[in-house]
Tab-separated table of C-alpha atoms in Angstrom:
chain	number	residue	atom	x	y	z
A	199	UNK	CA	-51.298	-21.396	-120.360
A	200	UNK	CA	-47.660	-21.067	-120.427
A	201	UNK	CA	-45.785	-18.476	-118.391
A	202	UNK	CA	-43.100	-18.955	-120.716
A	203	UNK	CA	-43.155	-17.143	-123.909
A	204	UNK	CA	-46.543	-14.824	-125.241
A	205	UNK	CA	-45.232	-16.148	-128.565
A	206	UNK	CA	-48.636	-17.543	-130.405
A	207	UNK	CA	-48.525	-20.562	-132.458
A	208	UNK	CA	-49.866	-19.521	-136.435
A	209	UNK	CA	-50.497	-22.623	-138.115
A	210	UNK	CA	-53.201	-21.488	-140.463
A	211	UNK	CA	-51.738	-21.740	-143.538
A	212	UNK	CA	-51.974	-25.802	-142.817
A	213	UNK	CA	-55.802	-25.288	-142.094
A	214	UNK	CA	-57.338	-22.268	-142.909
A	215	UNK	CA	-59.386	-21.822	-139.621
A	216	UNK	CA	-59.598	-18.343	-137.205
A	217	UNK	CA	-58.405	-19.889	-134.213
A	218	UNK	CA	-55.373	-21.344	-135.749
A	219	UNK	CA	-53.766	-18.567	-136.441
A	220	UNK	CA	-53.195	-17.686	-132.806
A	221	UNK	CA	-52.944	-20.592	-130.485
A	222	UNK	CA	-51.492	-19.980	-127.091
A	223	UNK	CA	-48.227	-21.889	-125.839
A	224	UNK	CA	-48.563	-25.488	-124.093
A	225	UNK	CA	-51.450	-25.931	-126.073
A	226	UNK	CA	-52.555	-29.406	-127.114
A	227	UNK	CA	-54.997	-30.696	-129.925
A	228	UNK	CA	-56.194	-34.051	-130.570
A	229	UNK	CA	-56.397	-34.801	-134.127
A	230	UNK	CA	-59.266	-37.047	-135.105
A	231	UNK	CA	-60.603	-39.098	-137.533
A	232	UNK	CA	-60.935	-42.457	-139.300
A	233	UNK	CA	-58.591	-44.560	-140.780
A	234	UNK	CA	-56.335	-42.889	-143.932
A	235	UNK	CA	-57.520	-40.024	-143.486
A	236	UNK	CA	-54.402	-38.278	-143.446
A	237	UNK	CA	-54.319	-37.447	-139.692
A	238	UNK	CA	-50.558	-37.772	-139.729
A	239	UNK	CA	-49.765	-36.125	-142.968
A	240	UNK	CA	-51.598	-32.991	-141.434
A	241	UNK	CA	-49.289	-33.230	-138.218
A	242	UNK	CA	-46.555	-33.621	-140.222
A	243	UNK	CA	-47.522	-29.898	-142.147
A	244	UNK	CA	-48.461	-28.198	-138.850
A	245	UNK	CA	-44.552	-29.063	-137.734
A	246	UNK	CA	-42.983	-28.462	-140.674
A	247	UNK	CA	-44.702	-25.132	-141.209
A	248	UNK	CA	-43.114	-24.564	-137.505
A	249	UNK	CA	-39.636	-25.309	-138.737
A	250	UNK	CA	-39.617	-23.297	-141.409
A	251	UNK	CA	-40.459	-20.540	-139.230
A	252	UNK	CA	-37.357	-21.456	-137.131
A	253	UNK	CA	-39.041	-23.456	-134.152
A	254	UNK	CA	-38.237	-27.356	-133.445
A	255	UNK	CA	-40.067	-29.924	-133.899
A	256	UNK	CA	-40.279	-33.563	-132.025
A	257	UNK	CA	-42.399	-36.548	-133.304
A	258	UNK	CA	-43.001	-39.807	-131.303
A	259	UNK	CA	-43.753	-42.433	-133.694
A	260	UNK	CA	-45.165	-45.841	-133.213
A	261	UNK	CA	-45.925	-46.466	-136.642
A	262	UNK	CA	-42.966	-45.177	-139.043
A	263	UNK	CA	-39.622	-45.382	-138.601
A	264	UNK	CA	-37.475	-42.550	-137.693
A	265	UNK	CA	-36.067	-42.283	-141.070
A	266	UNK	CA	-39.200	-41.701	-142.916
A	267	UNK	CA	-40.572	-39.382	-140.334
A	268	UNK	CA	-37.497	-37.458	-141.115
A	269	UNK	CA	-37.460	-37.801	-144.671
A	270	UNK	CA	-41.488	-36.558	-144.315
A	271	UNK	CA	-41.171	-33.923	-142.266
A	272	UNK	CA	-37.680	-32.624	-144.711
A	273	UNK	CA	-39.377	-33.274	-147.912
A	274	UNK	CA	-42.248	-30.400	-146.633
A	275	UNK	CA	-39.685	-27.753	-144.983
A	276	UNK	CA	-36.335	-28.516	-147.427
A	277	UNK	CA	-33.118	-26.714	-145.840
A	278	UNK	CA	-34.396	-27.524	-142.172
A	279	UNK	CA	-31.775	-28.324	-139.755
A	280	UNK	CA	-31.122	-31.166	-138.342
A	281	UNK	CA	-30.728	-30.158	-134.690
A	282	UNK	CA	-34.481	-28.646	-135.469
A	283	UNK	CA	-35.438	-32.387	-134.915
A	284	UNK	CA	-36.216	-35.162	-132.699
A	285	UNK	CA	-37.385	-38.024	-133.082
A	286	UNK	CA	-39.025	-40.299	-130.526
A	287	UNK	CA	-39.161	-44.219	-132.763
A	288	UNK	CA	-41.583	-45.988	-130.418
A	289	UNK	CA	-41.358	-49.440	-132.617
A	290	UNK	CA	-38.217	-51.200	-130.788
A	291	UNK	CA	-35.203	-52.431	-131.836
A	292	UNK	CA	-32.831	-50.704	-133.992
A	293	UNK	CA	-33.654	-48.687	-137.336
A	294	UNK	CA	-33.004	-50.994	-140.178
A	295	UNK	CA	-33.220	-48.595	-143.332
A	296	UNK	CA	-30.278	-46.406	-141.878
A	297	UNK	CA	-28.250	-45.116	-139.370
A	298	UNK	CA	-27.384	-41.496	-140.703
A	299	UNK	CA	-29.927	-39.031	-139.740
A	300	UNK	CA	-28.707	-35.848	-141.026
A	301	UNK	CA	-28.093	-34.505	-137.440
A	302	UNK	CA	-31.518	-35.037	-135.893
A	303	UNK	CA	-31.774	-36.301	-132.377
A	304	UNK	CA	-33.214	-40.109	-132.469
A	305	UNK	CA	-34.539	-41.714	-129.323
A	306	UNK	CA	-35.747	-45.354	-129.791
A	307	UNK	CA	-38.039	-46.363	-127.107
A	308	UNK	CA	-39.024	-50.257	-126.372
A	309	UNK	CA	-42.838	-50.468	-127.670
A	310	UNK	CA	-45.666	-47.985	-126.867
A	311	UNK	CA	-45.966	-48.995	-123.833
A	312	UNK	CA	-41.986	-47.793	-122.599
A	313	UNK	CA	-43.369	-44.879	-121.335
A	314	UNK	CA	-40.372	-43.975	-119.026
A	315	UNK	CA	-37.962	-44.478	-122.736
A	316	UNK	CA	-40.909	-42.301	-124.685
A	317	UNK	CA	-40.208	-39.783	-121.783
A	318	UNK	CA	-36.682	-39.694	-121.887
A	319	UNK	CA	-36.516	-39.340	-125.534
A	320	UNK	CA	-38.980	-36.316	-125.349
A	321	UNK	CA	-36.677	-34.834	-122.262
A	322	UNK	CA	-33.897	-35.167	-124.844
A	323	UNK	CA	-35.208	-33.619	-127.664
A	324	UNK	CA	-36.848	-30.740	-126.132
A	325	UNK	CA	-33.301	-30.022	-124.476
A	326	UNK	CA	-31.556	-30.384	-127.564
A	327	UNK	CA	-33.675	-27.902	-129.516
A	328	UNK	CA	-33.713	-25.671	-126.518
A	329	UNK	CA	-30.203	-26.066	-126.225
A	330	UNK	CA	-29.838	-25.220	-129.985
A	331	UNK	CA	-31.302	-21.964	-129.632
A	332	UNK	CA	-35.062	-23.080	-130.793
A	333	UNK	CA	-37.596	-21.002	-128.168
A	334	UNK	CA	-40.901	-22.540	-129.772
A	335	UNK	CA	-41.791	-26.203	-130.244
A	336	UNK	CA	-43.751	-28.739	-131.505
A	337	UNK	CA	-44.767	-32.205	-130.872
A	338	UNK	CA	-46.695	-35.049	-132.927
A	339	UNK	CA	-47.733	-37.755	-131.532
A	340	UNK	CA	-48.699	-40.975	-133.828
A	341	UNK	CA	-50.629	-42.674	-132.876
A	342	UNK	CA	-52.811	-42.865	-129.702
A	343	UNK	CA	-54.792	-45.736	-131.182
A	344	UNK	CA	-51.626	-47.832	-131.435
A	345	UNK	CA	-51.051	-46.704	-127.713
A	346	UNK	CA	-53.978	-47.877	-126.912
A	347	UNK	CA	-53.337	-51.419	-128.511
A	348	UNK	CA	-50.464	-51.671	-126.138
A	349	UNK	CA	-51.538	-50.405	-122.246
A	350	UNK	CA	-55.231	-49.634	-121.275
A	351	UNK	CA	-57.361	-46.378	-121.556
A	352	UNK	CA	-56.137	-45.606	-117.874
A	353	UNK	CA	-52.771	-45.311	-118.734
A	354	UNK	CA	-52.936	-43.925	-121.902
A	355	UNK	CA	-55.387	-40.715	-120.743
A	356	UNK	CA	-52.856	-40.276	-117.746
A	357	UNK	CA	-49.996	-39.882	-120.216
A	358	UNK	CA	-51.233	-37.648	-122.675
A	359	UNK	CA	-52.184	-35.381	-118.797
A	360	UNK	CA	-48.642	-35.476	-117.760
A	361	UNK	CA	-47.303	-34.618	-121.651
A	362	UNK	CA	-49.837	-32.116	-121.906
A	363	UNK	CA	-48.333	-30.511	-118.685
A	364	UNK	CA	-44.638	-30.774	-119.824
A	365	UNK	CA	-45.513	-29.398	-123.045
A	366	UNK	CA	-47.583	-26.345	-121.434
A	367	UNK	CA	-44.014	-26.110	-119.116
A	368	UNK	CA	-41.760	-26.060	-121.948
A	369	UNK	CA	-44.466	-23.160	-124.085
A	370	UNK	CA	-44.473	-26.355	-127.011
A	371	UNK	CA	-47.729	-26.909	-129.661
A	372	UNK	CA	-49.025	-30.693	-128.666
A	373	UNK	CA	-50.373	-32.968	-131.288
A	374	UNK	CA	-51.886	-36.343	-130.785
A	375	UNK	CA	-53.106	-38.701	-133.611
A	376	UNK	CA	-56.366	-41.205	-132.871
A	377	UNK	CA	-57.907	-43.586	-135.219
A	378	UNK	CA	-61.556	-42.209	-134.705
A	379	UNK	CA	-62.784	-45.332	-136.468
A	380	UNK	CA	-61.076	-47.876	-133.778
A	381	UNK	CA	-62.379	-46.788	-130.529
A	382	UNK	CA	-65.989	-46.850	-129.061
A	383	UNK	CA	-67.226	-42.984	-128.260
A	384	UNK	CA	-66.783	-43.740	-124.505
A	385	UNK	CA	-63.062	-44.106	-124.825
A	386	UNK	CA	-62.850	-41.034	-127.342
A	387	UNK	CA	-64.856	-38.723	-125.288
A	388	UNK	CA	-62.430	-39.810	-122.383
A	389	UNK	CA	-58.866	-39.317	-124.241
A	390	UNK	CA	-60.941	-36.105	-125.567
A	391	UNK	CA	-60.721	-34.954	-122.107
A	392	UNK	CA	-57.231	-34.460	-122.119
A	393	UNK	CA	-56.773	-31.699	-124.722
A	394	UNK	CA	-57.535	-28.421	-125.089
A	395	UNK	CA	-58.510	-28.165	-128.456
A	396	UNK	CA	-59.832	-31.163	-131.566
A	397	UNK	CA	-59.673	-31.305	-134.876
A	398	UNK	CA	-61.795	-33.992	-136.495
A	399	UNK	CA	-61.599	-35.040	-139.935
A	400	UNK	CA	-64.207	-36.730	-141.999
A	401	UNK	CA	-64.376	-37.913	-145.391
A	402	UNK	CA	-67.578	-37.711	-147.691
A	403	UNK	CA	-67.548	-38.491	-151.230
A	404	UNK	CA	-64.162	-38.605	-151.947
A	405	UNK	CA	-63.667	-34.653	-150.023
A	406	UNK	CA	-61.609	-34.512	-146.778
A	407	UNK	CA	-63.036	-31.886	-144.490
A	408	UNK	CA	-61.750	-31.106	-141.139
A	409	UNK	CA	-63.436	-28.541	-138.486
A	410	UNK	CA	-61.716	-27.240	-134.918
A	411	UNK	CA	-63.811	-27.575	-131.357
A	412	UNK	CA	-62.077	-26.202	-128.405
A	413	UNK	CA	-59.720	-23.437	-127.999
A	414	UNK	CA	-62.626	-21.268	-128.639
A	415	UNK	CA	-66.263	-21.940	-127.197
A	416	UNK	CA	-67.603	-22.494	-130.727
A	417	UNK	CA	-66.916	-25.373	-133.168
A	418	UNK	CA	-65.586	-23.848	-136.596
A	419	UNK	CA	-67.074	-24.822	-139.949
A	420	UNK	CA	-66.390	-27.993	-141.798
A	421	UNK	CA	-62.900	-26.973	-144.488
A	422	UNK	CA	-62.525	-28.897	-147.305
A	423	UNK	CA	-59.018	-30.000	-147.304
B	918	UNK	CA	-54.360	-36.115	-97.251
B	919	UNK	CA	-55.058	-37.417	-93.914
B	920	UNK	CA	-54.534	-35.729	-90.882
B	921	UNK	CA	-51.804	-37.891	-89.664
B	922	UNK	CA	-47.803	-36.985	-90.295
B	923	UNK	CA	-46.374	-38.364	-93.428
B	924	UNK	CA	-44.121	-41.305	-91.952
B	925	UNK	CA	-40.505	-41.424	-93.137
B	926	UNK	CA	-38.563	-44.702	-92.473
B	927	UNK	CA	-34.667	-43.954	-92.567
B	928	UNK	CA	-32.499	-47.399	-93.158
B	929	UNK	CA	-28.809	-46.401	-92.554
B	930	UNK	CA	-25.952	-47.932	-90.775
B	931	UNK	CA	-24.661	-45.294	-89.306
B	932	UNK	CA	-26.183	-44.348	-86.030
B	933	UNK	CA	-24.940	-40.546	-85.963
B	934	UNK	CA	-26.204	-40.518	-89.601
B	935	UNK	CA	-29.439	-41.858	-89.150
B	936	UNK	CA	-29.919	-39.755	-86.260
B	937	UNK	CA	-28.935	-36.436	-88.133
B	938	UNK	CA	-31.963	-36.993	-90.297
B	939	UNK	CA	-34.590	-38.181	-87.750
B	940	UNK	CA	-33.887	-35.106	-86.135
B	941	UNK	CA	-34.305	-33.040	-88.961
B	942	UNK	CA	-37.102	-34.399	-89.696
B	943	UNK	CA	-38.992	-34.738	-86.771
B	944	UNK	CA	-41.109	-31.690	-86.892
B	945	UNK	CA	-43.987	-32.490	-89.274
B	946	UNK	CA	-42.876	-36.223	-89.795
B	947	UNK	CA	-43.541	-39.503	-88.244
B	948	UNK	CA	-39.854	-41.176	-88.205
B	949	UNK	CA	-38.475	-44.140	-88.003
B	950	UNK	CA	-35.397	-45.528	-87.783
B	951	UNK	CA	-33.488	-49.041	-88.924
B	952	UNK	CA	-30.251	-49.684	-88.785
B	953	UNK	CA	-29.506	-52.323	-91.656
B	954	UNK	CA	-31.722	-53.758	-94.697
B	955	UNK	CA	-33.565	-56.426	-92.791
B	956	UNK	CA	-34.558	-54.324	-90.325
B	957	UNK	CA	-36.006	-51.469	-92.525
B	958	UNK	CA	-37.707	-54.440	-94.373
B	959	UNK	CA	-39.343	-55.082	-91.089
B	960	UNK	CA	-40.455	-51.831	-90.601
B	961	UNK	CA	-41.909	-51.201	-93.754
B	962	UNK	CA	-45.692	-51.092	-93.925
B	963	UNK	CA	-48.259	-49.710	-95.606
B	964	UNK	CA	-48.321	-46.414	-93.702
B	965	UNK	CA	-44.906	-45.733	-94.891
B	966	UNK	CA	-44.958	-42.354	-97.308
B	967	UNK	CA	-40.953	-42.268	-98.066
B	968	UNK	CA	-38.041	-44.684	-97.154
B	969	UNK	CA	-34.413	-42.575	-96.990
B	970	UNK	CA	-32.131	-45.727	-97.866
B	971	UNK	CA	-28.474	-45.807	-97.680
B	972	UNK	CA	-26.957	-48.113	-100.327
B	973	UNK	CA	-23.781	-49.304	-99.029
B	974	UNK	CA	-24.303	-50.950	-95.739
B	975	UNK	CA	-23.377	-54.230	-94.296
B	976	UNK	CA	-25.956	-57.382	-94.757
B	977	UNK	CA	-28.734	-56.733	-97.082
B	978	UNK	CA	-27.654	-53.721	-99.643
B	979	UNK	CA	-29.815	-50.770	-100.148
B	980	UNK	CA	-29.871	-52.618	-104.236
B	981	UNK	CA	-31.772	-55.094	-102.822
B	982	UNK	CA	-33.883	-53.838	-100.100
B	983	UNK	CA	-34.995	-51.454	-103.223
B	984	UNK	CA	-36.242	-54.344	-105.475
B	985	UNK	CA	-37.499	-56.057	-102.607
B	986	UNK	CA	-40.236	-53.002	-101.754
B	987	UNK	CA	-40.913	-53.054	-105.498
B	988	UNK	CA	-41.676	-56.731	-106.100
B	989	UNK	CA	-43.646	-56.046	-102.852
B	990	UNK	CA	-45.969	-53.503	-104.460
B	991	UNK	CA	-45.790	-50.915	-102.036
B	992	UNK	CA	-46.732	-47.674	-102.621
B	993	UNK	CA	-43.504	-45.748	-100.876
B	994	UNK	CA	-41.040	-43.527	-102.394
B	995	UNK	CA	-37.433	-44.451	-102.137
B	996	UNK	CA	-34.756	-41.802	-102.244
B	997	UNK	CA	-31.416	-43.576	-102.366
B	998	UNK	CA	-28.668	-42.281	-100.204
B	999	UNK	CA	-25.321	-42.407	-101.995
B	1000	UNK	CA	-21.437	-41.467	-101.660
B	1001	UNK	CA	-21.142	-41.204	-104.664
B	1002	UNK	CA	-23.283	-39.921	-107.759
B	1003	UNK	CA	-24.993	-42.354	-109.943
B	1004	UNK	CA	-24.814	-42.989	-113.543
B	1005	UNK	CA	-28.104	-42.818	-115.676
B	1006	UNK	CA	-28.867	-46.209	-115.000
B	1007	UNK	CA	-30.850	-44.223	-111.712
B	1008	UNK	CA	-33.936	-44.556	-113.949
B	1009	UNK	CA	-33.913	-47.629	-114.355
B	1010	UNK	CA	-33.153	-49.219	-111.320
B	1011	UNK	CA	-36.579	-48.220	-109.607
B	1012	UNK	CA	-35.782	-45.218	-107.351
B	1013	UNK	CA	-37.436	-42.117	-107.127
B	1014	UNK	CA	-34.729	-40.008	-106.264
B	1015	UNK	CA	-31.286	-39.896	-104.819
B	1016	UNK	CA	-29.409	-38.084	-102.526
B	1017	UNK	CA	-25.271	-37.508	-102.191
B	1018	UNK	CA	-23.569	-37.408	-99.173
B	1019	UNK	CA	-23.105	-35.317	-97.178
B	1020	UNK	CA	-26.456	-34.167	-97.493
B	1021	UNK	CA	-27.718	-30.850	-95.834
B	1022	UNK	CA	-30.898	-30.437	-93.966
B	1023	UNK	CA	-32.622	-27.847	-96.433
B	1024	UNK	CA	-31.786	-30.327	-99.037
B	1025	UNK	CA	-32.959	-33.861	-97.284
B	1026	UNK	CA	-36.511	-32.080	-96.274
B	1027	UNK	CA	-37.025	-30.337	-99.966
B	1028	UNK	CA	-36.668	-33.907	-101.803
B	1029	UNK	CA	-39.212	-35.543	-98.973
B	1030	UNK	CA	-41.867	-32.619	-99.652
B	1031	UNK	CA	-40.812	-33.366	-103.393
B	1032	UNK	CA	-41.111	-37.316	-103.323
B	1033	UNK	CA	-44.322	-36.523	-101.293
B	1034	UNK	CA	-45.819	-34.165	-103.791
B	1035	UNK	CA	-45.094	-36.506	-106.603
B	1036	UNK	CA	-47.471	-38.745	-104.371
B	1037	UNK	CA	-50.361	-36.560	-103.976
B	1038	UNK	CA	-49.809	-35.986	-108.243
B	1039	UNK	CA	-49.980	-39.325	-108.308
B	1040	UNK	CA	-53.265	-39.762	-106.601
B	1041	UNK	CA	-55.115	-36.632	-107.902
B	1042	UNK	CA	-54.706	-37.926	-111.134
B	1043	UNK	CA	-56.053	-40.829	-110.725
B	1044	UNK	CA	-58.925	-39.309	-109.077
B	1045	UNK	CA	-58.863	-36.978	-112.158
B	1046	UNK	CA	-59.436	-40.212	-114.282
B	1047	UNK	CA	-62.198	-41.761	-112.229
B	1048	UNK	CA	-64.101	-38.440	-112.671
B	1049	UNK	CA	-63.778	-38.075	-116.260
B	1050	UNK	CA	-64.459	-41.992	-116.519
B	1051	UNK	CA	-67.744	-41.569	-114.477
B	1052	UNK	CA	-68.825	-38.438	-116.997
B	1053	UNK	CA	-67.799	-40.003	-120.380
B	1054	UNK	CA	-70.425	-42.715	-118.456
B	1055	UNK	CA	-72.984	-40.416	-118.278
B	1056	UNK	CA	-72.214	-39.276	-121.528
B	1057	UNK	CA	-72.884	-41.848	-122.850
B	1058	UNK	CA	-75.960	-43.308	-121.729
B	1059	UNK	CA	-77.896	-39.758	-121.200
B	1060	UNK	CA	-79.039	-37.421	-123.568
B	1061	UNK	CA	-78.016	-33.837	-124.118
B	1062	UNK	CA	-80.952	-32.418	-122.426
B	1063	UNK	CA	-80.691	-34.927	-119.353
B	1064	UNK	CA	-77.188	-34.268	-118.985
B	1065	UNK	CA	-78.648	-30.354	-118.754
B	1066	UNK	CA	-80.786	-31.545	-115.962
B	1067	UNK	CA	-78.776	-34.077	-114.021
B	1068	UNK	CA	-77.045	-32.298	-111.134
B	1069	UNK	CA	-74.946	-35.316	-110.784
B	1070	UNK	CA	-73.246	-34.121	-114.024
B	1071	UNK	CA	-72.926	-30.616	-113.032
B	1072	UNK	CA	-71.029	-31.530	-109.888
B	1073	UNK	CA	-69.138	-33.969	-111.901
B	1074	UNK	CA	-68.059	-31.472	-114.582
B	1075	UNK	CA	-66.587	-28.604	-112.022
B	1076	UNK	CA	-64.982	-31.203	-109.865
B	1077	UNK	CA	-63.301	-32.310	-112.870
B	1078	UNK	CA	-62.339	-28.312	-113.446
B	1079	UNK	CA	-61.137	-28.124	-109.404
B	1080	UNK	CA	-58.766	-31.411	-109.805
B	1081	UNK	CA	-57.535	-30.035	-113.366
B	1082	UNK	CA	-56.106	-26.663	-110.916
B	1083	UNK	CA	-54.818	-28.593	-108.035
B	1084	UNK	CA	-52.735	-30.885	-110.968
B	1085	UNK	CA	-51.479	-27.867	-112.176
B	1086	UNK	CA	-51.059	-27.038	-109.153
B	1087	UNK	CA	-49.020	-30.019	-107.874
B	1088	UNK	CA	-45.093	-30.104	-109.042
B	1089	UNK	CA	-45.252	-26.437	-110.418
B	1090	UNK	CA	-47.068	-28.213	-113.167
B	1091	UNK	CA	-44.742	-31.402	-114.258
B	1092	UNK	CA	-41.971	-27.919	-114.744
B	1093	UNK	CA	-39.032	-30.580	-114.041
B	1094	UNK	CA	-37.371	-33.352	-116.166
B	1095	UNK	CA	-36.993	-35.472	-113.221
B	1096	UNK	CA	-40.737	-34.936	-111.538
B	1097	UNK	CA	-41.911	-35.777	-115.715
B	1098	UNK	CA	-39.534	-39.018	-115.848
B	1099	UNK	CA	-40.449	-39.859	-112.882
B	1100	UNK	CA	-44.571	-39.171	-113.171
B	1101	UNK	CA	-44.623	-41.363	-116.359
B	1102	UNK	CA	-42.199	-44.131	-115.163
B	1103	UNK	CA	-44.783	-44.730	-112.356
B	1104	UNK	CA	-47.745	-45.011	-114.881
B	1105	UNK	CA	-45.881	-47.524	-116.893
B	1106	UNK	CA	-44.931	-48.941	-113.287
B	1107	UNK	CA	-48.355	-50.090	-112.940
B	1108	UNK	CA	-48.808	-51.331	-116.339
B	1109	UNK	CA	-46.139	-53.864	-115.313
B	1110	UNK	CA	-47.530	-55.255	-112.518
């Protein structure tokens, strides 16, 4: 619990679920679920539902490049700021499709495993959104699973611990991605651990459903999506 | 922790210097002294907790003394002693803090309780790890109602709870930039090796 702010995070209106409407600062939820499922297009609504209520948001991505995660997080709150953004681009090298990012903060880190360059670009980009005025935060994470691919289970659960600790210092919402359908359950019930809350998403039929464990005692219903 | 002192190892050229610190430090610290790179090297062990190394000094440079303990493996903190502030390129060279001369007493014991702290973090979480390792285990291979049963999984579960408080507990909770930098550049630290 955060000693920061008594500010609670709302993000029902993304999922229609209780407990989402008031979750406390430094909070962290592991979002989980197989393969295109749209794990990432949901974190990408719960922070831009935060920046259009005027908080910042900061995605570490090992997957897209910084531009798209810009263009997809602008394309779902339009008239955001730029200095409402940063942007942590975990795949190396330099960003190919562009160099102009509308003001947003852009780290690029080495791989997924540069932790130290992951944690400087999260340093940075909670400062700058701090710095810019923004009290409330929140972070994406996408994904563990390619994390995962590049250090050990060790490593990994040890970073998401120290993250989840910055996060609870700074009062930010914590999101973390995981490709359910890559991992044995050992290694999910240990990265589990971590956070305080999950949402799992399932698909049946052709309907995407998605119910929240932790942050209460009970699990919630399954909500079609 | 053990019951013995932590054991700082000062390497500085300057005998007044050097002597400053040991005996500001003496109280609650095992010190020890060298007066040039080879000779810290040579009292380096194991048992050393933090190494106070000045980077300018004749012979072997603090620079290399630094990547010398780290291609060594050991487990020591390393708070550079410099006259002059360093650019960013501090993360990257491989110490855990630094200190600018002159430095005051209040200042030189605060970032050895710090680097020690970021220690104990250190280990706590990997015990934190093992723990929830061993019950994912159990988890695993037992069912719900022998989980209920096993006592082995009860004392499991609220040691897990205790080392989750004393984290929290441990660097005000990962509050500062540097402790955070500094936390994860150790885990990826490891990966390297």
């Amino acid at each position: 619990m955060s000693k920061n702010t008594e500010r609670m995070y709302d993000f029902a209106d993304v999922l229609d679920v209780e407990v989402l409407s008031s979750v406390a600062p430094g909070s962290t939820v592991l979002v989980s679920g197989p393969a295109m499922t749209g794990k990432e297009a949901l974190m990408f609504d719960i922070l831009a539902d935060g920046v259009r209520e005027d908080e910042g948001a900061v995605v570490v991505t090992t997957g897209d490049r910084a531009g798209s995660v810009i263009d997809a997080i602008e394309s779902r709150a339009p008239g955001m700021a730029g200095h409402q953004l940063g942007i942590v681009d975990c795949r190396g090298g330099s960003d190919g499709d562009r160099d102009d990012y509308g003001g947003a903060y852009v780290h690029h880190a080495g791989s997924p495993s540069d932790l130290t360059g992951i944690g400087i670009g999260i340093t940075n980009s909670f400062e700058r959104i701090q710095d810019a005025g923004f009290e409330e935060g929140r972070l994406a994470l996408s994904s563990l699973s390619t994390m995962l691919t590049y250090t050990d289970e060790q490593t990994v659960f040890k970073f998401c611990h120290v993250l989840s600790e910055r996060l609870d210092a700074a009062g930010f919402l914590g999101c973390f991605a995981i490709d359910s359908s890559a991992h044995d359950d050992r290694t999910l019930q240990i990265i589990t651990q971590v956070f305080d809350g999950l949402i799992e998403i399932r698909e049946t039929d052709g309907t995407r459903e998605a119910r929240v464990k932790g942050l209460r005692p009970d699990p919630s219903g399954w909500i079609e999506l | 922790m053990s019951d013995r002192d932590p054991v700082v190892l000062i390497v500085e050229d300057e005998p007044d210097v050097a002597e400053t610190y040991r005996l500001w430090l003496q109280d609650g610290y095992e010190v020890r002294v060298a007066q040039n790179g080879d000779e810290g090297l040579d009292k380096l062990d194991d048992e050393v907790d933090v190494v106070l190394l000045d980077r300018m000094m004749p012979g072997l440079s603090g620079d290399r003394v630094l990547e010398l303990i780290r291609e060594e493996e050991l487990g020591c903190r390393v708070a550079m002693v410099t006259a002059v502030e360093p650019d960013f390129g501090i993360l990257e060279m491989g110490f855990d803090a630094y200190l600018s001369k002159p430095i005051g007493s209040d200042q030189l014991k605060e970032t050895v309780e710090n680097l020690l702290d970021r220690s104990e973090y250190d280990d706590l979480l990997q015990e934190y790890y093992s723990l929830v390792e061993k019950q994912a285990t159990l988890e695993a291979t037992k069912s719900r109602v022998e989980l209920a049963d096993s006592e082995e999984y009860e004392r499991l579960t609220s040691e897990i709870g205790a080392l989750r408080d004393d984290l929290s507990d441990t660097l005000d909770g990962i509050e500062d930039d540097e402790d955070f930098i500094a936390t994860v550049r150790r885990l990826g630290d490891v990966e390297e090796y």
